[in-house]
Coordinates of C-alpha atoms and ligand atoms in Angstrom, one line a residue:
X953 CA 172.1 133.2 176.1
X954 CA 175.2 134.2 178.2
X955 CA 175.8 132.0 181.2
X956 CA 175.8 133.8 184.5
X957 CA 179.3 133.0 186.0
X958 CA 179.9 134.1 189.6
X959 CA 183.4 134.8 190.7
X960 CA 185.3 133.7 193.8
X961 CA 187.0 136.8 195.1
X962 CA 188.9 137.3 198.4
X963 CA 189.8 140.2 200.7
X964 CA 193.2 140.5 199.0
X965 CA 191.9 141.3 195.6
X966 CA 192.6 137.8 194.2
X967 CA 190.2 135.8 192.1
X968 CA 190.2 132.0 192.2
X969 CA 190.1 130.4 188.8
X970 CA 192.0 127.2 189.4
X971 CA 190.8 124.1 191.4
X972 CA 193.0 121.3 192.4
X973 CA 191.0 118.2 193.3
X974 CA 192.4 115.1 195.0
X975 CA 190.7 111.9 193.8
X976 CA 192.5 109.7 196.4
X977 CA 195.0 109.9 199.2
X978 CA 196.4 106.6 198.3
X979 CA 199.7 106.2 196.6
X980 CA 202.0 103.4 195.5
X981 CA 205.1 105.4 196.5
X982 CA 206.3 106.5 200.0
X983 CA 208.2 109.7 199.3
X984 CA 209.8 110.7 202.6
X985 CA 208.8 114.3 202.3
X986 CA 205.2 113.5 201.6
X987 CA 204.0 110.4 203.3
X988 CA 205.2 108.4 206.3
X989 CA 206.2 104.8 205.4
X990 CA 203.4 103.4 207.6
X991 CA 200.7 105.5 206.0
X992 CA 197.1 105.1 207.1
X993 CA 194.7 105.7 204.3
X994 CA 191.2 107.1 204.4
X995 CA 188.5 104.4 204.2
X996 CA 186.9 104.1 200.7
X997 CA 183.5 105.2 201.9
X998 CA 184.9 108.5 203.1
X999 CA 186.3 109.2 199.6
X1000 CA 184.3 111.2 197.1
X1001 CA 182.7 109.2 194.4
X1002 CA 183.6 110.0 190.8
X1003 CA 180.0 111.3 190.4
X1004 CA 180.4 113.7 193.3
X1005 CA 183.7 115.0 191.9
X1006 CA 182.0 115.5 188.5
X1007 CA 179.3 117.5 190.2
X1008 CA 181.9 119.6 192.0
X1009 CA 183.8 120.3 188.7
X1010 CA 180.5 121.3 187.0
X1011 CA 179.4 123.7 189.7
X1012 CA 183.0 125.1 190.0
X1013 CA 182.9 126.2 186.4
X1014 CA 179.8 128.2 187.3
X1015 CA 182.0 130.0 189.8
X1016 CA 184.7 131.0 187.2
X1017 CA 187.0 128.0 187.7
X1018 CA 188.6 127.5 184.2
X1019 CA 191.4 125.1 185.1
X1020 CA 191.1 121.8 187.1
X1021 CA 194.1 119.7 188.2
X1022 CA 193.4 116.2 189.3
X1023 CA 195.8 114.9 191.9
X1024 CA 196.2 112.2 194.5
X1025 CA 198.1 110.6 196.5
X1026 CA 198.5 109.0 193.1
X1027 CA 195.4 109.4 190.9
X1028 CA 196.2 106.4 188.6
X1029 CA 196.0 104.0 191.6
X1030 CA 192.2 104.7 191.7
X1031 CA 190.3 102.2 189.5
X1032 CA 188.4 103.8 186.6
X1033 CA 190.5 107.0 186.6
X1034 CA 191.0 107.2 182.9
X1035 CA 187.3 106.6 182.2
X1036 CA 186.5 109.3 184.7
X1037 CA 188.9 111.6 182.8
X1038 CA 187.1 111.0 179.6
X1039 CA 183.7 111.8 181.2
X1040 CA 185.1 115.1 182.7
X1041 CA 186.5 116.1 179.4
X1042 CA 183.3 115.1 177.5
X1043 CA 181.1 117.1 179.9
X1044 CA 183.4 120.1 180.2
X1045 CA 185.1 120.4 176.8
X1046 CA 186.3 123.9 177.4
X1047 CA 187.9 123.1 180.7
X1048 CA 191.7 123.2 181.0
X1049 CA 192.1 119.7 182.5
X1050 CA 195.5 118.7 183.9
X1051 CA 196.8 115.8 186.0
X1052 CA 199.6 115.5 188.5
X1053 CA 201.1 112.0 188.8
X1054 CA 204.2 110.1 189.9
X1055 CA 204.2 108.5 186.4
X1056 CA 204.9 104.9 187.7
X1057 CA 201.6 103.6 186.3
X1058 CA 201.1 106.0 183.4
X1059 CA 202.9 104.6 180.3
X1060 CA 200.3 101.8 179.4
X1061 CA 197.5 104.4 179.9
X1062 CA 198.9 107.2 177.7
X1063 CA 196.6 106.5 174.7
X1064 CA 193.5 106.8 177.0
X1065 CA 194.9 109.9 178.8
X1066 CA 195.6 111.6 175.5
X1067 CA 192.2 110.7 174.2
X1068 CA 190.7 112.1 177.4
X1069 CA 191.6 115.6 176.4
X1070 CA 194.3 116.1 179.1
X1071 CA 196.6 118.8 177.8
X1072 CA 199.3 118.9 180.4
X1073 CA 200.8 116.3 182.7
X1074 CA 202.9 117.1 185.7
X1075 CA 205.1 114.2 186.5
X1076 CA 207.0 114.0 189.7
X1077 CA 210.7 112.9 189.5
X1078 CA 213.1 113.9 192.2
X1079 CA 216.1 112.0 190.9
X1080 CA 217.7 110.6 187.7
X1081 CA 219.4 107.8 189.6
X1082 CA 217.3 104.6 189.8
X1083 CA 218.9 103.5 193.1
X1084 CA 218.3 106.9 194.7
X1085 CA 214.7 106.8 193.3
X1086 CA 214.1 103.5 195.2
X1087 CA 215.6 104.9 198.3
X1088 CA 213.5 108.0 198.2
X1089 CA 210.2 106.4 197.2
X1090 CA 210.4 102.8 198.4
X1091 CA 209.8 101.5 194.9
X1092 CA 212.1 100.4 192.0
X1093 CA 210.2 102.2 189.3
X1094 CA 212.5 104.8 187.9
X1095 CA 212.5 103.4 184.4
X1096 CA 208.7 103.5 184.3
X1097 CA 208.6 107.2 185.2
X1098 CA 211.2 108.2 182.6
X1099 CA 209.5 106.0 180.1
X1100 CA 206.2 107.7 180.9
X1101 CA 207.7 111.1 180.4
X1102 CA 209.1 110.2 177.0
X1103 CA 205.9 108.3 176.1
X1104 CA 203.7 111.3 177.0
X1105 CA 205.9 113.6 174.8
X1106 CA 205.6 111.1 171.9
X1107 CA 201.8 111.4 172.4
X1108 CA 202.0 115.1 171.9
X1109 CA 201.2 115.9 175.6
X1110 CA 202.9 118.8 177.3
X1111 CA 205.0 117.5 180.2
X1112 CA 206.2 119.4 183.3
X1113 CA 208.6 117.5 185.5
X1114 CA 208.3 118.4 189.2
X1115 CA 211.5 118.0 191.3
X1116 CA 211.4 118.7 195.0
X1117 CA 214.7 120.3 195.6
X1118 CA 216.4 118.7 198.6
X1119 CA 219.8 120.0 199.8
X1120 CA 222.1 117.1 200.6
X1121 CA 219.8 114.7 198.7
X1122 CA 219.4 115.6 195.0
X1123 CA 221.2 119.0 194.7
X1124 CA 224.1 117.1 193.1
X1125 CA 221.9 116.3 190.2
X1126 CA 221.3 119.8 188.9
X1127 CA 223.6 119.2 185.9
X1128 CA 221.9 115.9 185.1
X1129 CA 218.5 117.5 185.2
X1130 CA 219.6 120.3 183.0
X1131 CA 220.9 117.7 180.5
X1132 CA 217.6 115.9 180.8
X1133 CA 215.7 119.1 180.0
X1134 CA 218.1 120.0 177.1
X1135 CA 217.4 116.7 175.4
X1136 CA 213.5 116.9 175.7
X1137 CA 210.9 119.6 175.2
X1138 CA 209.9 119.5 178.9
X1139 CA 209.9 122.0 181.7
X1140 CA 211.9 120.7 184.7
X1141 CA 210.7 122.7 187.7
X1142 CA 212.5 122.6 191.1
X1143 CA 210.1 123.1 194.0
X1144 CA 211.3 124.3 197.3
X1145 CA 210.8 121.8 200.1
X1146 CA 207.8 122.9 202.3
X1147 CA 207.3 121.8 206.0
X1148 CA 203.9 120.2 205.4
X1149 CA 201.8 118.3 207.9
X1150 CA 203.8 116.1 210.2
X1151 CA 206.6 115.9 207.6
X1152 CA 209.4 114.6 209.8
X1153 CA 211.9 114.8 206.9
X1154 CA 211.7 118.6 206.8
X1155 CA 214.6 120.7 208.2
X1156 CA 215.9 124.1 207.3
X1157 CA 219.2 122.5 206.2
X1158 CA 217.3 120.6 203.5
X1159 CA 215.8 123.7 202.0
X1160 CA 217.4 124.4 198.6
X1161 CA 216.4 128.0 197.9
X1162 CA 215.4 129.0 194.4
X1163 CA 218.0 131.7 194.1
X1164 CA 220.7 129.2 194.8
X1165 CA 219.3 126.8 192.2
X1166 CA 219.3 129.5 189.6
X1167 CA 222.8 130.6 190.5
X1168 CA 224.1 127.0 190.4
X1169 CA 222.3 126.2 187.2
X1170 CA 224.2 129.1 185.6
X1171 CA 227.3 127.1 186.0
X1172 CA 225.9 124.2 183.9
X1173 CA 224.1 126.1 181.1
X1174 CA 223.4 129.6 179.6
X1175 CA 220.0 130.5 181.0
X1176 CA 217.6 132.9 179.4
X1177 CA 214.7 134.1 181.5
X1178 CA 211.3 133.4 180.0
X1179 CA 209.1 136.5 180.1
X1180 CA 205.9 136.1 182.2
X1181 CA 204.0 137.4 179.2
X1182 CA 204.7 134.1 177.5
X1183 CA 201.9 132.8 179.6
X1184 CA 200.9 129.6 181.4
X1185 CA 203.6 129.9 184.0
X1186 CA 201.7 130.2 187.3
X1187 CA 204.1 130.6 190.2
X1188 CA 207.2 129.1 188.3
X1189 CA 210.1 131.2 187.1
X1190 CA 211.3 129.6 183.8
X1191 CA 214.6 129.7 182.0
X1192 CA 215.3 128.6 178.4
X1193 CA 218.5 126.5 178.1
X1194 CA 220.7 127.8 175.3
X1195 CA 220.8 125.2 172.5
X1196 CA 218.3 123.0 174.5
X1197 CA 214.8 121.7 173.7
X1198 CA 213.4 122.2 177.2
X1199 CA 213.4 124.7 180.1
X1200 CA 214.1 124.7 183.7
X1201 CA 212.2 126.5 186.4
X1202 CA 212.0 127.2 190.1
X1203 CA 208.9 127.4 192.4
X1204 CA 209.8 129.3 195.6
X1205 CA 207.0 129.1 198.2
X1206 CA 209.5 129.4 201.1
X1207 CA 212.0 132.0 199.9
X1208 CA 210.0 134.2 197.5
X1209 CA 206.3 133.5 197.9
X1210 CA 203.6 134.1 195.3
X1211 CA 200.6 134.3 197.6
X1212 CA 199.7 137.8 196.3
X1213 CA 198.7 136.4 192.9
X1214 CA 197.4 133.0 194.1
X1215 CA 194.3 131.8 192.1
X1216 CA 193.9 128.3 193.5
X1217 CA 191.6 126.4 195.7
X1218 CA 191.7 122.8 196.7
X1219 CA 189.2 120.0 197.3
X1220 CA 190.5 117.0 199.2
X1221 CA 189.6 113.4 198.4
X1222 CA 187.1 113.5 201.2
X1223 CA 185.3 116.6 199.8
X1224 CA 186.8 119.3 202.0
X1225 CA 187.5 122.7 200.5
X1226 CA 190.9 124.2 201.4
X1227 CA 191.4 127.8 200.4
X1228 CA 195.1 127.7 201.1
X1229 CA 197.7 124.9 201.1
X1230 CA 199.1 126.1 204.4
X1231 CA 195.8 126.6 206.2
X1232 CA 194.1 123.8 208.0
X1233 CA 190.7 125.6 207.7
X1234 CA 188.5 123.2 205.8
X1235 CA 184.9 123.5 204.6
X1236 CA 182.9 120.2 204.3
X1237 CA 181.2 120.2 200.9
X1238 CA 180.2 116.5 200.7
X1239 CA 177.4 116.6 203.3
X1240 CA 175.8 119.6 201.5
X1241 CA 176.2 117.8 198.1
X1242 CA 174.5 114.7 199.5
X1243 CA 171.8 116.6 201.4
X1244 CA 168.3 115.8 199.9
X1245 CA 166.9 119.2 200.6
X1246 CA 170.0 121.3 199.8
X1247 CA 170.7 122.3 196.3
X1248 CA 173.9 122.8 194.3
X1249 CA 173.4 126.5 195.0
X1250 CA 174.1 125.8 198.6
X1251 CA 177.5 124.3 197.7
X1252 CA 178.3 127.3 195.6
X1253 CA 177.5 129.7 198.4
X1254 CA 179.8 127.8 200.7
X1255 CA 182.7 128.0 198.2
X1256 CA 182.0 131.7 197.6
X1257 CA 182.0 132.4 201.3
X1258 CA 185.1 130.4 201.9
X1259 CA 186.8 132.0 199.0
X1260 CA 186.2 135.4 200.6
X1261 CA 188.2 134.4 203.6
X1262 CA 191.1 132.9 201.6
X1263 CA 194.3 133.7 203.7
X1264 CA 197.7 134.8 202.5
X1265 CA 199.5 131.6 203.1
X1266 CA 202.8 133.2 203.6
X1267 CA 201.5 134.8 206.8
X1268 CA 200.7 131.4 208.1
X1269 CA 204.1 130.1 207.2
X1270 CA 205.7 133.1 208.9
X1271 CA 203.7 132.9 212.1
X1272 CA 204.1 129.2 212.6
X1273 CA 206.0 128.3 215.8
X1274 CA 208.7 126.3 214.1
X1275 CA 207.9 122.8 212.7
X1276 CA 205.1 122.1 210.2
X1277 CA 203.0 124.8 208.6
X1278 CA 199.8 122.7 208.8
X1279 CA 198.7 119.4 210.3
X1280 CA 197.6 117.6 207.1
X1281 CA 200.0 115.4 205.0
X1282 CA 200.6 116.6 201.4
X1283 CA 199.2 113.3 200.1
X1284 CA 195.9 113.9 201.9
X1285 CA 195.7 117.4 200.4
X1286 CA 196.7 116.7 196.9
X1287 CA 199.7 119.1 196.6
Ligands
SF4_2631 S1 200.4 129.3 200.4 FE1 198.2 129.5 200.1 S2 198.0 131.6 199.4 FE2 200.1 131.1 199.2 S3 200.3 130.4 197.1 FE3 200.0 128.6 198.4 S4 197.8 128.2 198.4 FE4 198.1 130.3 197.6

């Protein structure tokens, strides 16, 4: 019997098929562009339980969500995360399950992560210099992250390395990152720095536009554009490196947005649905989920209705009066 799958469609002709779910706002790093050093975390009782997240994943697949990315803060700081991964995979074997992590805690857990059916890991690494890593994140854990990347590759996992491009901070490392990608079958993706919630570190001078990155990369290596038809690219523009194992890419939410083809929704660690990264409009799902007389159908109806009003984020970015595009920290949204 065919399963009746509803679809989340908005007024711009887009269909949501990808859900990013934050399992915690906590993190063991303090990246300047993401989280203030004196971060205040959400109390545990306000955070979704694993059971609630599993319910949301299950009902999302009834709404045409085929890909789920689990994020944080840092998801591996939450106790029981790998067991949770196994349950999600076990209960949703057809789901494209992915994780975004800072990699500092990952290496000893790779056997479990691989066994949990995670296909792709996005690992954040903004510098290849251990000292700069500590200065940017507040933790001396560079070797753990590089070790986790190589360990994940050795486990046969696909690895995408996320680099937030920061003019005047890590733009002198483009050649090193190209070498890093040449020596490994990874995608190193440079993400333009976004002025997210209260991020004091953001300034226009720090924006390293994608076109500049591509132009500068051409001085370090022969680049061959990867055709979009090769699939699984999402908003990234990828380039093969001549004679290299890996690829480099750029994600340009500031200079060349991709809102027109956006297929993603987000659920924060407190169970609030955000239809756009830049929009502070949130829909509280947890009270409905927990309500004794309201069914799962009620949650689905809220998601469908919210999805219909999904904005074009770029408009929000354009109309902001200088400063941040939204009031919530990236770590509390889940990226
Ligand atoms: S800004 Fe909003 S609409 Fe644009 S790509 Fe991001 S989430 Fe999608």
